[in-house]
């Protein structure tokens, strides 16, 4: 499925997750965040930057524990930044698919 | 007809073995990760998972569990439970599932309330200081039901 986000055409799945993280740009992130009702600030970007970096190294978006332990973002803050499902929403905004782990 | 999404869960933990505690913690954490409200209620031997001096030493039960595929008498040998526990802990670490104490801290930080059952606390002569700091309070079964209004109750 194709979708136009801030002038870029990206491939998304039925739930709006990018299917190719390579199509992600910062402008796309802003649009994806808006869909989730989130206005991105510096704290969000710290999370997104970590997910992009870690995701590029591992081929998949990190889970919450990794974001907190290695990314250095406390669990509480993560839940405040991405209310109603931090792992999913942070992965989505960062251009990755829905996380598959149970954690 | 589409079923209503789950909004809230109340999970009761009544067992104190490692394999008795982990599923509840994974379910509570998973609920919060999906934006579902969650409450954990520890009762009977489940209290071991929140007793400060015990929670780091939970063990896998190797006796009376046919799915372990160890003959009961072998499971009863000294050291078997410790061995099985060590193996499970290693496996959990590999799967990125934290040890019980760290998991409890993480779950509390997700906004899940953690309670101890009053009847059991009285039975075992415990009080609030015996528990890890993440325990929100000691509540009666009546209060548990009040707090569970609108929730799906899961007994483990």
XYZ file of C-alpha atoms in Angstrom:
259
model
C 0.000 0.000 0.000
C 1.320 3.457 -0.926
C 0.925 6.575 1.095
C 2.038 10.147 0.704
C 3.618 11.677 3.802
C 5.014 15.224 3.662
C 5.726 14.936 -0.039
C 7.386 11.505 0.186
C 5.689 8.359 -1.091
C 6.185 5.495 1.356
C 5.022 1.862 1.490
C 2.915 1.058 4.537
C 1.068 -2.001 5.851
C -2.618 -2.102 6.776
C -1.902 -0.533 10.178
C 0.171 2.297 8.770
C 3.630 0.950 9.674
C 6.340 1.580 7.092
C 7.288 -1.674 5.402
C 10.695 -0.350 4.350
C 12.588 1.516 7.094
C 14.828 2.842 4.322
C 12.020 5.126 3.120
C 11.927 6.905 6.467
C 12.872 10.565 6.772
C 12.584 13.004 9.668
C 9.680 14.697 7.883
C 7.914 11.340 7.570
C 8.423 10.819 11.311
C 6.684 14.111 12.064
C 3.688 13.028 9.957
C 3.568 9.520 11.460
C 3.668 11.039 14.943
C 0.770 13.362 14.055
C -1.292 10.303 13.094
C -0.729 9.054 16.636
C -1.603 12.440 18.091
C 1.982 13.146 19.112
C 3.813 16.427 18.603
C 7.507 15.527 18.513
C 9.922 17.302 20.852
C 13.609 16.786 21.740
C 12.802 13.948 24.123
C 10.925 12.081 21.412
C 13.840 12.591 19.055
C 16.232 11.061 21.560
C 14.103 7.890 21.455
C 13.703 7.969 17.687
C 17.428 8.526 17.088
C 18.220 5.538 19.283
C 15.662 3.330 17.514
C 17.010 4.318 14.104
C 20.595 3.607 15.162
C 19.816 0.353 16.970
C 17.416 -0.735 14.237
C 20.012 -0.190 11.537
C 22.469 -2.342 13.475
C 20.040 -5.157 14.275
C 17.558 -5.050 11.414
C 14.621 -4.690 13.783
C 13.306 -2.040 16.168
C 14.459 -2.440 19.790
C 11.971 -3.432 22.505
C 11.159 -1.259 25.516
C 13.793 -2.868 27.697
C 16.494 -2.130 25.127
C 15.338 1.460 24.680
C 15.514 1.959 28.450
C 18.700 0.002 29.193
C 20.829 0.871 26.183
C 19.059 3.960 24.890
C 18.987 5.444 28.386
C 15.336 6.541 28.305
C 13.506 5.599 31.546
C 10.393 3.412 31.215
C 8.208 6.095 32.822
C 9.356 8.707 30.347
C 8.805 6.360 27.424
C 5.195 5.842 28.518
C 4.730 9.605 28.835
C 6.210 10.316 25.421
C 4.253 7.639 23.598
C 1.040 7.190 25.574
C -1.071 4.118 24.962
C 1.629 1.797 23.671
C 5.222 3.028 23.630
C 6.868 0.072 21.878
C 4.436 0.109 18.975
C 4.143 3.855 18.603
C 7.864 4.554 18.927
C 8.599 1.848 16.347
C 5.963 3.254 14.011
C 7.203 6.836 14.201
C 10.753 5.570 13.669
C 9.759 3.834 10.456
C 9.855 0.261 11.686
C 7.199 -2.457 11.651
C 5.128 -3.532 14.629
C 7.405 -5.158 17.226
C 7.080 -8.927 17.333
C 8.410 -9.768 20.794
C 6.251 -10.239 23.891
C 8.267 -7.685 25.753
C -19.888 -7.766 15.139
C -16.481 -6.627 16.310
C -15.713 -7.450 19.930
C -14.865 -4.579 22.279
C -11.118 -4.197 22.822
C -9.884 -5.039 26.332
C -9.460 -1.827 28.356
C -8.301 -3.138 31.698
C -6.932 -6.327 33.267
C -6.495 -7.456 36.863
C -4.008 -10.268 37.188
C -3.911 -12.448 40.302
C -0.658 -14.268 41.053
C -1.142 -17.161 43.467
C 2.002 -19.188 42.830
C 5.532 -18.467 43.957
C 7.533 -20.617 41.567
C 9.496 -18.923 38.816
C 7.296 -20.473 36.130
C 4.258 -19.489 38.176
C 5.258 -15.819 38.347
C 6.715 -14.995 34.942
C 3.550 -15.467 32.844
C 1.688 -12.938 34.983
C 4.512 -10.407 34.760
C 4.753 -10.813 30.995
C 0.985 -10.394 30.682
C 0.901 -7.293 32.898
C 3.780 -5.667 31.068
C 2.317 -6.664 27.703
C -1.018 -5.139 28.650
C 0.594 -1.802 29.488
C 2.583 -1.907 26.271
C -0.745 -2.143 24.409
C -2.189 0.774 26.330
C -4.346 -1.497 28.511
C -4.681 -0.612 32.211
C -3.215 -3.314 34.431
C -3.213 -4.266 38.100
C -1.214 -7.064 39.715
C -2.522 -8.717 42.875
C -0.234 -11.148 44.697
C -1.805 -13.706 46.989
C -0.758 -16.856 48.882
C 2.624 -18.132 47.690
C 2.585 -15.585 44.916
C 3.691 -13.092 47.579
C 7.242 -14.478 47.314
C 7.575 -12.548 44.049
C 7.228 -9.216 45.882
C 8.876 -10.088 49.223
C 12.111 -8.143 49.106
C 14.383 -10.845 50.453
C 12.818 -13.648 48.437
C 12.086 -12.213 45.000
C 15.637 -12.703 43.734
C 15.582 -16.378 44.661
C 12.425 -17.772 43.065
C 12.842 -21.347 41.858
C 11.413 -23.559 39.145
C 9.323 -26.417 40.583
C 10.731 -29.688 39.259
C 8.315 -31.982 41.080
C 4.675 -32.538 40.239
C 4.888 -31.011 36.784
C 4.556 -33.623 34.012
C 5.374 -31.022 31.360
C 8.915 -30.756 32.763
C 9.473 -34.271 31.370
C 11.602 -35.207 34.343
C 10.477 -38.243 36.379
C 9.137 -37.056 39.745
C 11.813 -38.897 41.723
C 14.578 -37.394 39.619
C 13.026 -33.950 40.000
C 13.171 -34.429 43.758
C 16.957 -34.977 43.803
C 18.956 -32.252 45.548
C 20.024 -29.509 43.165
C 17.492 -30.320 40.431
C 15.356 -27.283 41.120
C 18.417 -25.011 41.221
C 19.643 -26.444 37.947
C 16.284 -25.975 36.228
C 16.094 -22.461 37.655
C 19.527 -21.587 36.338
C 18.584 -22.872 32.912
C 15.339 -20.938 32.845
C 17.035 -17.735 33.993
C 19.620 -18.037 31.232
C 16.904 -18.628 28.675
C 14.951 -15.606 29.919
C 18.028 -13.383 29.703
C 18.541 -14.510 26.113
C 14.950 -13.604 25.295
C 15.546 -10.203 26.899
C 13.091 -10.956 29.708
C 14.455 -9.289 32.866
C 14.976 -10.955 36.256
C 11.957 -10.690 38.589
C 13.160 -7.622 40.531
C 14.043 -5.624 37.438
C 10.803 -6.756 35.788
C 8.804 -5.566 38.804
C 10.485 -2.137 38.680
C 9.813 -1.923 34.959
C 6.159 -2.908 35.367
C 5.650 -0.383 38.171
C 7.161 2.298 35.918
C 4.677 1.465 33.160
C 1.941 2.611 35.551
C 0.726 -0.820 36.684
C -0.394 -0.950 40.330
C 1.009 -3.784 42.425
C -0.856 -5.052 45.498
C -0.379 -7.668 48.188
C -3.341 -9.653 49.540
C -4.258 -8.693 53.116
C -5.396 -12.159 54.191
C -2.111 -13.730 53.130
C -0.053 -10.911 54.631
C -1.806 -11.578 57.960
C -1.455 -15.335 57.622
C 2.309 -15.100 57.045
C 2.795 -12.304 59.627
C 4.179 -9.880 57.073
C 3.945 -6.117 56.763
C 4.633 -3.400 54.209
C 8.389 -3.292 55.005
C 8.782 -6.899 53.919
C 7.862 -5.981 50.370
C 9.812 -4.423 47.547
C 9.221 -0.655 47.144
C 7.082 -1.169 44.037
C 4.203 -2.589 46.092
C 1.490 0.073 46.106
C -0.318 -1.334 49.116
C -1.852 -4.224 51.022
C -5.517 -4.608 50.141
C -8.464 -6.836 50.998
C -10.284 -8.978 48.486
C -13.127 -6.450 48.556
C -10.780 -3.620 47.635
C -9.320 -5.807 44.926
C -12.756 -6.181 43.341
C -13.395 -2.447 43.664
C -10.140 -1.657 41.903
C -10.975 -4.237 39.256
C -14.201 -2.525 38.201
C -14.560 -2.974 34.467
C -11.482 -5.204 34.242
C -11.012 -8.718 32.972
C -9.755 -10.764 35.907
C -7.007 -13.260 35.161
C -6.058 -15.855 37.764
C -2.632 -17.436 37.518
